[in-house]
PDB file of C-alpha atoms in Angstrom:
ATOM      1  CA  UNK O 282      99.949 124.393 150.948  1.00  0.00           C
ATOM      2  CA  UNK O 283     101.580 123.913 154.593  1.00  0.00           C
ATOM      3  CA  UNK O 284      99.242 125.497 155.498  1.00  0.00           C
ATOM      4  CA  UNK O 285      95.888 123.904 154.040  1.00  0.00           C
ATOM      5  CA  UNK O 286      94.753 127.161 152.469  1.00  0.00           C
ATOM      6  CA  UNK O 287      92.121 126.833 149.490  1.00  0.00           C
ATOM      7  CA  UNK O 288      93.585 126.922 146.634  1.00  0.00           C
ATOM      8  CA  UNK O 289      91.251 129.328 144.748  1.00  0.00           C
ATOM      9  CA  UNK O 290      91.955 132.383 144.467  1.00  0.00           C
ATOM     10  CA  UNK O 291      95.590 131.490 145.490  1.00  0.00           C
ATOM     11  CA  UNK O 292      96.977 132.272 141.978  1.00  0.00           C
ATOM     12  CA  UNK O 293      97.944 135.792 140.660  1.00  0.00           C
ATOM     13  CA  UNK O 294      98.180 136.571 137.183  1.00  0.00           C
ATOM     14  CA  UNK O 295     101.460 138.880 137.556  1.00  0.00           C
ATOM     15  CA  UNK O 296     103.798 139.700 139.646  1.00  0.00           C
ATOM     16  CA  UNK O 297     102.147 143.654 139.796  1.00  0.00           C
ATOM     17  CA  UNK O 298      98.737 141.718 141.048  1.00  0.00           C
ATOM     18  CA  UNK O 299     100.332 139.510 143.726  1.00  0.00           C
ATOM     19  CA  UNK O 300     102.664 143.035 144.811  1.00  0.00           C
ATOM     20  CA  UNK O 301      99.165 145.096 144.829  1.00  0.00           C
ATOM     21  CA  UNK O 302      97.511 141.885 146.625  1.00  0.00           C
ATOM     22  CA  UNK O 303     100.295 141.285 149.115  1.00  0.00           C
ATOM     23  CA  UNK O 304      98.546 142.751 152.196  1.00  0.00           C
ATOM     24  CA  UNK O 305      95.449 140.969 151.729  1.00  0.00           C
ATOM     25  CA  UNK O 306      97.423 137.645 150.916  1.00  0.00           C
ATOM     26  CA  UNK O 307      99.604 138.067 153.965  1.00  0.00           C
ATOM     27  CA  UNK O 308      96.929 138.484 156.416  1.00  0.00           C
ATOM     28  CA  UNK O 309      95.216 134.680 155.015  1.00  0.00           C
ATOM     29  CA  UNK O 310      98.563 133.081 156.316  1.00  0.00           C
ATOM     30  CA  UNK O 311      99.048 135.145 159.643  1.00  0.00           C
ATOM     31  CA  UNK O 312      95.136 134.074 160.170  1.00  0.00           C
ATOM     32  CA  UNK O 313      95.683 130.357 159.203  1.00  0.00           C
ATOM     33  CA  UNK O 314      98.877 130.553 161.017  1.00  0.00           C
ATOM     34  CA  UNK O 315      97.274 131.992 164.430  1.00  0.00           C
ATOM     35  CA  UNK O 316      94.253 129.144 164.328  1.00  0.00           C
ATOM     36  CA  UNK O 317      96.902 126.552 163.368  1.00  0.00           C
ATOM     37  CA  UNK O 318      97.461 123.960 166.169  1.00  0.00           C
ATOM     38  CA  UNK O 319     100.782 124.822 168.490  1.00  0.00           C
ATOM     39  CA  UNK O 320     100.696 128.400 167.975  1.00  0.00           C
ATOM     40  CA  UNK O 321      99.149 129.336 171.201  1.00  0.00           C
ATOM     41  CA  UNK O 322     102.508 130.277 172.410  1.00  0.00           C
ATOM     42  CA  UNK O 323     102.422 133.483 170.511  1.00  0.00           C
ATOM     43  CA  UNK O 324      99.369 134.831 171.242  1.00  0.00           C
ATOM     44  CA  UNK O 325     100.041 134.575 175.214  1.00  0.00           C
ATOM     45  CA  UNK O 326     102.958 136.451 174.534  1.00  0.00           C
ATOM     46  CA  UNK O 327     101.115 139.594 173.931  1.00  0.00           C
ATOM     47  CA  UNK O 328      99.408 140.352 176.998  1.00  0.00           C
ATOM     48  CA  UNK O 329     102.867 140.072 178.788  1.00  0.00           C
ATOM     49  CA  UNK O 330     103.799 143.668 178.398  1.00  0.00           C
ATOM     50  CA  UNK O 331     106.389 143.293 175.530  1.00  0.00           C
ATOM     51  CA  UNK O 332     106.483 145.913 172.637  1.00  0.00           C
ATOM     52  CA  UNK O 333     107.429 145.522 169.339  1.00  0.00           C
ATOM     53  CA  UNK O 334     108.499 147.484 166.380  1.00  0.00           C
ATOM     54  CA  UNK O 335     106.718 146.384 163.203  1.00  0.00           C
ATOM     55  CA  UNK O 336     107.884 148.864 160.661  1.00  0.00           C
ATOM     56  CA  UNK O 337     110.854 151.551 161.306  1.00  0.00           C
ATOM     57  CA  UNK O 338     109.894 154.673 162.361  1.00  0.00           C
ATOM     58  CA  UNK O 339     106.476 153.748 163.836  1.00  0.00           C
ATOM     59  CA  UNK O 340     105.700 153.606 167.492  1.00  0.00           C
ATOM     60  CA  UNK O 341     106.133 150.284 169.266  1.00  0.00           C
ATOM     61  CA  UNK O 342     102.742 148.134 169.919  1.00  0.00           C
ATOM     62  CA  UNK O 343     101.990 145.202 172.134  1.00  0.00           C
ATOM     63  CA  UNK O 344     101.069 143.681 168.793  1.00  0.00           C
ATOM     64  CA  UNK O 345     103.287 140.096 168.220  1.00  0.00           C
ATOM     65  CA  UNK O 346     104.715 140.250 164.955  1.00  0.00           C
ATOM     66  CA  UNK O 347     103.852 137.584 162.831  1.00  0.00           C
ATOM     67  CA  UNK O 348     107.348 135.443 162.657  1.00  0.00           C
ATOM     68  CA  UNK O 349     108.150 131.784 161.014  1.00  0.00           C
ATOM     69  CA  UNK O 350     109.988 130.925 164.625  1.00  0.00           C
ATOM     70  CA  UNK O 351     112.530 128.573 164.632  1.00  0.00           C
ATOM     71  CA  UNK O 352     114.302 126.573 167.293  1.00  0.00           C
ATOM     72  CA  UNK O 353     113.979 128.847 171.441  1.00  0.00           C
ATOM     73  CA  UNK O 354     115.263 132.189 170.710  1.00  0.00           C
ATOM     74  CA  UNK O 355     112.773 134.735 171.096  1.00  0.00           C
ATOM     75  CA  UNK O 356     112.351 138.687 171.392  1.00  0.00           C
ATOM     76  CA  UNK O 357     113.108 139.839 174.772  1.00  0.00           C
ATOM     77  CA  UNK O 358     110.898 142.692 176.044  1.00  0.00           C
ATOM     78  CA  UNK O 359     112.142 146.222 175.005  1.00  0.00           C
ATOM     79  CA  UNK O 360     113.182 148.212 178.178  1.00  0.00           C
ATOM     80  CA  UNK O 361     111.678 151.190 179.418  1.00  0.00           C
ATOM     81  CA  UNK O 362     113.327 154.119 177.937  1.00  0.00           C
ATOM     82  CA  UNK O 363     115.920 156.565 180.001  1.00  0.00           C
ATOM     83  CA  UNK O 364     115.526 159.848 180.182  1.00  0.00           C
ATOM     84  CA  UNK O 365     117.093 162.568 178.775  1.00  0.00           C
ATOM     85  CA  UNK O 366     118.106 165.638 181.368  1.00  0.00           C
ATOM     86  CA  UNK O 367     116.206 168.723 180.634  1.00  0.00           C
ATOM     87  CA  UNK O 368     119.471 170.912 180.364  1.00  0.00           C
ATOM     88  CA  UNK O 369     120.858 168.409 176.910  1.00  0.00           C
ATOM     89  CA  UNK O 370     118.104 169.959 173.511  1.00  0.00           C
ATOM     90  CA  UNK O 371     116.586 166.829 172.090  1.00  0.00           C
ATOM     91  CA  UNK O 372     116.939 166.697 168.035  1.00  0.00           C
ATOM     92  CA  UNK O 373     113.887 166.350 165.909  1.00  0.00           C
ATOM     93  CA  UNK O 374     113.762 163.202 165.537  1.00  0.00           C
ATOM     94  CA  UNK O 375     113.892 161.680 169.342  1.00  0.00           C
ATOM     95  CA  UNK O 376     110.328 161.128 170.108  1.00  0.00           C
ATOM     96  CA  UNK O 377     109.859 159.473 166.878  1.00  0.00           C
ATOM     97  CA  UNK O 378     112.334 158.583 165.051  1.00  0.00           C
ATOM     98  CA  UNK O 379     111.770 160.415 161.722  1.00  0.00           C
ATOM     99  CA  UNK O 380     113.677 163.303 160.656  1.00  0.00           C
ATOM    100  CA  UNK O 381     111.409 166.458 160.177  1.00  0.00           C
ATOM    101  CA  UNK O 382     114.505 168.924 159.463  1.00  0.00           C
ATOM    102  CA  UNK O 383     117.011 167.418 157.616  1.00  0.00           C
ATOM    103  CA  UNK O 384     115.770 166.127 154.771  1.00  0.00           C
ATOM    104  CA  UNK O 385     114.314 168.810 153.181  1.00  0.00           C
ATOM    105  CA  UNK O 386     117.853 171.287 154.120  1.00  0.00           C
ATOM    106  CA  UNK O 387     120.165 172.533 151.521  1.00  0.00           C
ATOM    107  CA  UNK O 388     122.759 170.998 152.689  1.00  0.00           C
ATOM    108  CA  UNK O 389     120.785 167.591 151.607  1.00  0.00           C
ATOM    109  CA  UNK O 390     122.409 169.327 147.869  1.00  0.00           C
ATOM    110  CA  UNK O 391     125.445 171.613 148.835  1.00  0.00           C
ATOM    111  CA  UNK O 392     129.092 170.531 150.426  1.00  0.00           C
ATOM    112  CA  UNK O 393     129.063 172.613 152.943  1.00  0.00           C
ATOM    113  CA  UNK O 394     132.946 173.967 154.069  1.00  0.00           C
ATOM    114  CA  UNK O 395     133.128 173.365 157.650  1.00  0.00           C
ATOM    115  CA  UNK O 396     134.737 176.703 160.082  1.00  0.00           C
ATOM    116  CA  UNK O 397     137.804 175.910 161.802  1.00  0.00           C
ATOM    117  CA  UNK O 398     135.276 176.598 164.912  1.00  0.00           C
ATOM    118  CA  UNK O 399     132.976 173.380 163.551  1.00  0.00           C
ATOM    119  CA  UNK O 400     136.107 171.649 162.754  1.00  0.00           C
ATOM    120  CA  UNK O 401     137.010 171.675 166.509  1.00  0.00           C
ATOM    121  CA  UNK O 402     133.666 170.993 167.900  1.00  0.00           C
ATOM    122  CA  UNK O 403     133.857 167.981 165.216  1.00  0.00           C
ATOM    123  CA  UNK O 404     136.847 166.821 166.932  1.00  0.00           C
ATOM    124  CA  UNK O 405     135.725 167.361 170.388  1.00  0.00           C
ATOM    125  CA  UNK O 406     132.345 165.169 169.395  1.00  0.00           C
ATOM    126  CA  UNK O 407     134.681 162.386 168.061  1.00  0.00           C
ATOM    127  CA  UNK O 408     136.772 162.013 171.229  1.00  0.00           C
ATOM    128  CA  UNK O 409     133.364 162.256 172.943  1.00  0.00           C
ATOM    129  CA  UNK O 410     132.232 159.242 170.994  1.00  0.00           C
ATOM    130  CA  UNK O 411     135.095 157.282 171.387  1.00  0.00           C
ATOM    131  CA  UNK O 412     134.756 157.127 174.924  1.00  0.00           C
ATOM    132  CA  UNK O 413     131.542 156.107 175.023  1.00  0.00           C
ATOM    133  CA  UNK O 414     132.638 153.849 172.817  1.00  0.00           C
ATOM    134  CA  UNK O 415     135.286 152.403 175.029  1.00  0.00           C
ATOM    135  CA  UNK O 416     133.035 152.567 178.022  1.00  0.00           C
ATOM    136  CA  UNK O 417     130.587 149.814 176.696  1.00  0.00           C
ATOM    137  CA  UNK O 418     133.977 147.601 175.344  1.00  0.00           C
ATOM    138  CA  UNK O 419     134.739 147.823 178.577  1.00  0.00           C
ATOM    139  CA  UNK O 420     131.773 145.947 179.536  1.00  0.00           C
ATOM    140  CA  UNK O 421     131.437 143.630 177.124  1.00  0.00           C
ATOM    141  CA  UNK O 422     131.690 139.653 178.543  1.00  0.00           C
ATOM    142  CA  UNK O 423     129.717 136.585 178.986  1.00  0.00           C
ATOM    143  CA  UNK O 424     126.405 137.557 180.824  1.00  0.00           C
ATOM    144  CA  UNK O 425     126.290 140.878 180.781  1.00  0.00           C
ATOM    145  CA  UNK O 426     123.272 142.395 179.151  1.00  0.00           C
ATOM    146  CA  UNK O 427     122.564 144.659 176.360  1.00  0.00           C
ATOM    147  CA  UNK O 428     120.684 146.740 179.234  1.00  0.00           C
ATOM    148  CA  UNK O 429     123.319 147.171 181.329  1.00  0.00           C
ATOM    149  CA  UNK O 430     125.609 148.246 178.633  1.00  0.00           C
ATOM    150  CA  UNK O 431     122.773 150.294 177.489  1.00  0.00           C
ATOM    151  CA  UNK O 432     122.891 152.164 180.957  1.00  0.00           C
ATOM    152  CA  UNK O 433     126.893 152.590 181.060  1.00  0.00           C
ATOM    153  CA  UNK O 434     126.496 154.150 177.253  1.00  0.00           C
ATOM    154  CA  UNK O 435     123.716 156.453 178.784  1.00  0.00           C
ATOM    155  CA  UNK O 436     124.953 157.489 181.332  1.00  0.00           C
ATOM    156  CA  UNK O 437     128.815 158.272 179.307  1.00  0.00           C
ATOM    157  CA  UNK O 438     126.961 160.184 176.673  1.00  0.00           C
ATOM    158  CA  UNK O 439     124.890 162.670 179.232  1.00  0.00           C
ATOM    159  CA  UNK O 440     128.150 163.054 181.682  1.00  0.00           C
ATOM    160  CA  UNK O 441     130.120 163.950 178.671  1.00  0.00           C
TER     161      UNK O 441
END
């Protein structure tokens, strides 16, 4: 109704017909929201360069997500992503995001008993981790940004 949308064919008869008709009913308000008056803002927005994710585990896209902003905080462009030495093996999931490996592994159904060997290299990776840890505390305070305490973590973890 905020939005002067017609009301026919605004009804559903069930809740499993509005669920099955949710994309199609979603993109009438993002449309009526992008023609409505003020919104202009958004759209200029995309042609700035910043990247969004829309749905986990997808790649980022230029694409503004459609958001009911309130009051001045908005997104701040993602950062372009460090890189990884060539000497440190990337897991399956670092390009993407999604898991190929794990969860189709037996150990997904098994406790698997640990070897005093991978009990040790546990440890060792927990020390590791808290000082990366402490490393960004360290530079936590008032105007210091996520990016920079993005770096210090970065740089920590591939030193380590």
């Amino acid at each position: 109704m905020e939005l002067k949308l017609p009301r026919e064919g605004a009804a559903f008869c069930t809740q499993d017909c509005f669920k099955a008709s949710w994309t199609s009913h979603k993109s009438v308000h993002l449309k009526a929201k992008l023609s409505a008056p003020g919104t202009g803002e958004n759209s200029s927005l995309v042609s700035e360069g910043w990247r969004y994710c829309i749905k986990k585990g997808q790649a980022r896209t230029p694409k503004l997500p459609h958001f009911d902003w309130t009051g001045t905080l908005r997104p701040y462009p993602i950062s372009s992503k460090l890189t990884v030495p060539a000497y440190i093996e990337l897991p399956d999931w670092a390009l993407d995001g999604t898991p190929k490996v794990e969860p189709n592994s037996d150990l997904q159904h098994v406790v698997e008993i640990k070897t005093p060997d991978q009990i040790e290299r546990m440890r060792e990776t927990c020390r590791i981790a808290r000082e990366v840890l402490d490393a960004a505390a360290r530079m936590i305070r008032p105007g210091v940004t996520t990016d920079e305490i993005d770096r210090v973590v970065h740089e920590a973890t591939i030193t380590a």
